[in-house]
Amino acid sequence: MFADLHLHTQFSDGTYSPEELVSQARLHGLSAIALTDHDTVEGCERTARACEAAGIEFVPGTELTAEQDGNELHILGYFFDIENPRLLTEVAKFQAVRQNRIREMVARLNQAHVPLSAESVFALANCRAPGRPHVARALVAAGLCATLDEAFERFLKKNRPAFVPKFKMSAAQAIELIHHAGGAAVMAHPGLNRTDEVIPGMVEAGLDGIECFHTKHSTATSEHYLEIAERFGLLVTGGSDCHGLSKGKPLIGSIKLPYQHVARLRLRAEQRRAPIAVSP
Ligand SMILES: [Zn+2]
Ligand SMILES: [Zn+2]
């Protein structure tokens, strides 16, 4: 039995609907999947229903954008209550921040004589957590850039004219928020950040696990983070980070995490919710 614990849908910057995602999961023979859209939990209900119909276990999740020592980090949350009021208030704040950021990016594009409207980005994104990939897609759709890569290279990358930094909560705040909602917190794709020095601080803040297996991790990178997991007593997770068809071939199916890791993660979340009952 295998799982994929890192997947995106149209509720953030993926292209699949929840139903399409689940049918892909089924094609790849996955037993369990987690939905981890950026700064939202909106797609969880529909994905849970589609999973139930397909006989796949659904793990509620999200991917929060955070910051530690000046580095952008992504913190995955799993097995929390998707109706937790504080979590919902916080993600709503982040969605507002994301929408303002889109307006700012578009204003900068306009200053650079690129006639894109914020409305066209929102219409295309059609979700509450719009981001740079949506601006890139809108630029291509409007014929202002030939490809998504060109949009990033010319305008959207760091140090390009339409780059706007993201406001982020601290990694410790993200971890605390996930714990507050009854979940387990996991550092996403550490191999992409290459900022291992932030790990001890996050462990101190209560980090539960680390995403050792990721599409962009080489075998050596995965092994490196398996060692780190062992050293800090962190749980091991993995996922494809599939965004559907937005970046060429869909990545779902590229990571098959042995199911035992899902069971351990669920147990950790349960322990976090009932710390007295399980203390030795
Ligand atoms: Zn990420
Ligand atoms: Zn992701």
Coordinates of C-alpha atoms and ligand atoms in Angstrom, one line a residue:
M1 CA 0.0 0.0 0.0
F2 CA 1.3 3.4 -1.0
A3 CA 0.4 7.0 -0.5
D4 CA 1.1 10.5 -1.9
L5 CA 1.0 13.2 0.7
H6 CA 1.7 16.3 -1.4
L7 CA -0.9 17.2 -4.0
H8 CA -2.4 20.4 -5.4
T9 CA -5.7 21.2 -7.1
Q10 CA -7.5 24.1 -8.7
F11 CA -8.1 25.4 -5.1
S12 CA -4.5 26.7 -5.3
D13 CA -2.2 26.6 -8.2
G14 CA -2.9 23.1 -9.5
T15 CA -4.9 22.4 -12.7
Y16 CA -6.9 19.3 -11.5
S17 CA -10.3 19.4 -9.9
P18 CA -10.5 17.3 -6.8
E19 CA -12.4 14.6 -8.8
E20 CA -9.7 14.6 -11.5
L21 CA -7.0 14.3 -8.9
V22 CA -8.7 11.3 -7.2
S23 CA -9.2 9.5 -10.5
Q24 CA -5.4 10.0 -11.2
A25 CA -4.6 8.6 -7.8
R26 CA -6.8 5.6 -8.5
L27 CA -5.0 5.1 -11.9
H28 CA -1.7 5.0 -10.0
G29 CA -3.0 2.6 -7.5
L30 CA -2.6 4.9 -4.5
S31 CA -4.2 3.8 -1.2
A32 CA -4.1 7.2 0.5
I33 CA -3.7 10.8 -0.6
A34 CA -3.4 14.1 1.1
L35 CA -4.5 17.4 -0.4
T36 CA -2.0 20.1 0.4
D37 CA -3.1 23.3 -1.5
H38 CA -1.3 26.5 -0.6
D39 CA -2.7 28.5 2.3
T40 CA -6.2 26.9 2.0
V41 CA -8.2 23.9 3.0
E42 CA -11.1 24.7 0.7
G43 CA -10.7 21.7 -1.6
C44 CA -10.6 19.1 1.3
E45 CA -14.3 18.4 1.5
R46 CA -14.7 17.7 -2.2
T47 CA -11.6 15.7 -2.3
A48 CA -12.7 13.7 0.7
R49 CA -16.0 12.8 -1.0
A50 CA -14.2 11.8 -4.2
C51 CA -11.8 9.6 -2.3
E52 CA -14.6 7.9 -0.4
A53 CA -16.3 7.1 -3.7
A54 CA -13.0 5.7 -5.1
G55 CA -12.1 3.7 -1.9
I56 CA -9.0 5.8 -1.3
E57 CA -8.1 7.1 2.2
F58 CA -8.2 10.9 2.4
V59 CA -5.8 12.8 4.6
P60 CA -6.8 16.5 5.2
G61 CA -3.8 18.8 4.6
T62 CA -2.5 22.2 3.6
E63 CA 0.8 23.8 2.7
L64 CA 1.5 27.0 4.6
T65 CA 4.0 29.6 3.4
A66 CA 6.3 30.5 6.2
E67 CA 9.6 32.1 6.9
Q68 CA 12.6 31.2 9.1
D69 CA 15.8 33.3 9.4
G70 CA 14.9 35.0 6.1
N71 CA 14.3 31.8 4.2
E72 CA 10.9 31.0 2.7
L73 CA 9.8 27.6 3.9
H74 CA 6.7 25.5 3.2
I75 CA 5.1 23.8 6.2
L76 CA 2.7 20.9 5.5
G77 CA -0.1 20.3 7.9
Y78 CA -1.9 16.9 8.1
F79 CA -4.8 15.3 10.0
F80 CA -6.1 18.5 11.5
D81 CA -9.7 19.7 11.8
I82 CA -10.5 21.5 8.6
E83 CA -13.2 23.5 10.4
N84 CA -10.9 24.8 13.2
P85 CA -12.0 28.5 13.5
R86 CA -8.6 29.9 14.2
L87 CA -7.0 28.0 11.3
L88 CA -9.8 29.3 9.0
T89 CA -9.3 32.9 10.2
E90 CA -5.6 32.7 9.6
V91 CA -5.8 31.2 6.1
A92 CA -8.4 33.8 5.2
K93 CA -5.9 36.5 6.2
F94 CA -3.3 34.9 4.0
Q95 CA -5.7 34.7 1.1
A96 CA -6.3 38.5 1.4
V97 CA -2.6 39.0 1.4
R98 CA -2.2 36.8 -1.7
Q99 CA -4.9 38.8 -3.5
N100 CA -3.2 42.1 -2.7
R101 CA 0.0 40.7 -3.9
I102 CA -1.5 39.9 -7.3
R103 CA -2.8 43.5 -7.6
E104 CA 0.7 44.7 -6.8
M105 CA 2.4 42.4 -9.3
V106 CA -0.1 43.6 -12.0
A107 CA 0.5 47.2 -11.1
R108 CA 4.2 46.7 -11.6
L109 CA 3.6 44.9 -14.9
N110 CA 1.5 47.8 -16.1
Q111 CA 4.3 50.2 -15.1
A112 CA 6.5 48.0 -17.4
H113 CA 4.0 48.6 -20.1
V114 CA 2.6 45.1 -20.0
P115 CA -1.2 45.5 -20.3
L116 CA -2.5 42.8 -17.9
S117 CA -5.5 43.3 -15.6
A118 CA -5.8 41.9 -12.1
E119 CA -9.3 40.7 -13.0
S120 CA -8.0 38.5 -15.7
V121 CA -5.6 36.8 -13.2
F122 CA -8.4 36.3 -10.7
A123 CA -10.8 35.0 -13.4
L124 CA -8.2 32.5 -14.5
A125 CA -7.1 31.5 -11.0
N126 CA -10.7 31.2 -9.8
C127 CA -9.5 30.3 -6.3
R128 CA -8.9 32.2 -3.1
A129 CA -5.1 31.5 -3.0
P130 CA -3.8 33.0 -6.2
G131 CA -0.1 33.1 -6.8
R132 CA 2.7 33.8 -9.3
P133 CA 1.8 30.7 -11.4
H134 CA -1.6 32.2 -12.1
V135 CA 0.0 35.5 -13.2
A136 CA 2.3 33.6 -15.5
R137 CA -0.7 31.7 -17.0
A138 CA -2.6 34.9 -17.5
L139 CA 0.4 36.4 -19.3
V140 CA 0.5 33.5 -21.6
A141 CA -3.3 33.4 -22.1
A142 CA -3.2 37.1 -23.1
G143 CA -0.4 36.5 -25.6
L144 CA 2.0 38.7 -23.6
C145 CA 4.4 35.9 -23.0
A146 CA 5.0 32.7 -25.1
T147 CA 5.5 30.3 -22.2
L148 CA 5.3 30.2 -18.5
D149 CA 9.0 30.0 -18.2
E150 CA 9.3 33.2 -20.2
A151 CA 6.8 34.9 -17.9
F152 CA 8.9 34.0 -14.8
E153 CA 12.2 34.8 -16.5
R154 CA 11.2 38.2 -17.8
F155 CA 8.8 39.5 -15.0
L156 CA 8.0 37.2 -12.1
K157 CA 11.3 35.8 -10.7
K158 CA 13.1 37.5 -7.8
N159 CA 14.9 40.6 -9.0
R160 CA 12.6 40.9 -12.1
P161 CA 10.3 44.0 -12.5
A162 CA 7.0 42.4 -11.3
F163 CA 8.4 40.4 -8.4
V164 CA 6.7 41.1 -5.1
P165 CA 7.8 39.4 -1.9
K166 CA 5.3 37.3 -0.1
F167 CA 4.3 38.2 3.5
K168 CA 4.8 35.1 5.6
M169 CA 4.2 33.9 9.1
S170 CA 7.2 32.4 10.9
A171 CA 7.8 28.7 10.7
A172 CA 7.1 28.4 14.5
Q173 CA 3.7 30.2 14.0
A174 CA 2.8 27.8 11.2
I175 CA 3.7 24.8 13.3
E176 CA 1.7 26.1 16.3
L177 CA -1.3 26.8 14.1
I178 CA -1.3 23.3 12.7
H179 CA -1.0 21.8 16.2
H180 CA -3.7 24.1 17.5
A181 CA -6.0 22.6 14.8
G182 CA -5.1 19.1 15.9
G183 CA -2.7 18.2 13.2
A184 CA 0.9 17.2 12.6
A185 CA 3.4 19.7 11.0
V186 CA 6.0 18.6 8.4
M187 CA 8.7 20.6 6.7
A188 CA 8.1 20.4 2.9
H189 CA 10.8 19.6 0.3
P190 CA 13.8 20.5 2.4
G191 CA 16.1 19.6 -0.6
L192 CA 14.6 22.5 -2.6
N193 CA 15.5 25.0 0.1
R194 CA 18.8 23.6 1.1
T195 CA 18.6 25.4 4.4
D196 CA 19.4 22.6 6.9
E197 CA 20.5 25.1 9.5
V198 CA 16.8 26.1 10.1
I199 CA 15.9 22.5 11.1
P200 CA 17.0 22.5 14.8
G201 CA 14.9 25.6 15.4
M202 CA 11.9 24.1 13.8
V203 CA 12.3 20.9 15.8
E204 CA 12.4 23.0 18.9
A205 CA 9.1 24.7 17.7
G206 CA 7.5 21.2 17.6
L207 CA 8.1 20.1 14.0
D208 CA 6.7 16.5 13.7
G209 CA 8.1 15.4 10.4
I210 CA 10.2 16.1 7.3
E211 CA 9.3 15.4 3.6
C212 CA 12.2 13.1 2.7
F213 CA 10.7 11.9 -0.5
H214 CA 9.8 14.5 -3.1
T215 CA 9.9 14.5 -6.9
K216 CA 12.8 17.0 -7.0
H217 CA 14.9 15.1 -4.4
S218 CA 17.6 12.9 -5.8
T219 CA 18.2 9.5 -4.1
A220 CA 21.2 11.1 -2.3
T221 CA 19.0 14.0 -1.1
S222 CA 16.3 11.7 0.2
E223 CA 18.9 9.6 2.0
H224 CA 20.4 12.8 3.5
Y225 CA 17.0 13.8 4.9
L226 CA 16.2 10.3 6.1
E227 CA 19.4 10.6 8.2
I228 CA 18.2 14.0 9.5
A229 CA 14.8 12.5 10.4
E230 CA 16.6 9.8 12.3
R231 CA 18.9 12.3 14.1
F232 CA 16.0 14.6 15.2
G233 CA 13.4 11.9 15.8
L234 CA 11.2 13.3 13.0
L235 CA 8.6 11.3 11.1
V236 CA 9.2 10.6 7.4
T237 CA 6.8 11.7 4.7
G238 CA 6.8 12.0 0.9
G239 CA 4.7 13.3 -2.0
S240 CA 4.9 14.2 -5.6
D241 CA 3.9 17.9 -5.3
C242 CA 1.8 17.3 -8.3
H243 CA 0.2 20.5 -9.8
G244 CA -1.7 18.7 -12.5
L245 CA -0.8 19.7 -16.1
S246 CA 0.6 23.2 -15.3
K247 CA 4.2 22.1 -15.4
G248 CA 4.2 19.6 -18.3
K249 CA 3.7 15.9 -17.2
P250 CA 1.6 15.4 -14.1
L251 CA 3.8 14.2 -11.2
I252 CA 1.3 12.1 -9.3
G253 CA 2.5 8.6 -9.2
S254 CA 6.2 9.6 -9.1
I255 CA 6.4 9.2 -5.4
K256 CA 4.9 6.1 -3.7
L257 CA 5.3 6.5 0.0
P258 CA 4.9 3.2 2.0
Y259 CA 1.7 3.3 3.9
Q260 CA 3.3 2.8 7.3
H261 CA 4.4 6.4 7.3
V262 CA 0.8 7.6 7.0
A263 CA -0.2 5.5 9.9
R264 CA 2.6 7.0 12.0
L265 CA 1.6 10.5 11.0
R266 CA -2.0 9.9 12.0
L267 CA -0.9 8.5 15.3
R268 CA 1.3 11.6 16.0
A269 CA -1.7 13.9 15.3
E270 CA -3.9 11.8 17.6
Q271 CA -1.2 12.1 20.3
R272 CA -1.0 15.8 19.8
R273 CA -4.8 16.0 20.4
A274 CA -4.7 13.9 23.5
P275 CA -1.3 14.4 25.1
I276 CA -2.3 13.2 28.6
A277 CA -3.8 9.9 27.4
V278 CA -0.6 8.8 25.7
S279 CA 2.2 10.1 28.0
P280 CA 4.3 7.3 29.4
Ligands
ZN1 ZN 6.1 23.9 -1.6
ZN2 ZN 3.4 22.0 -2.9

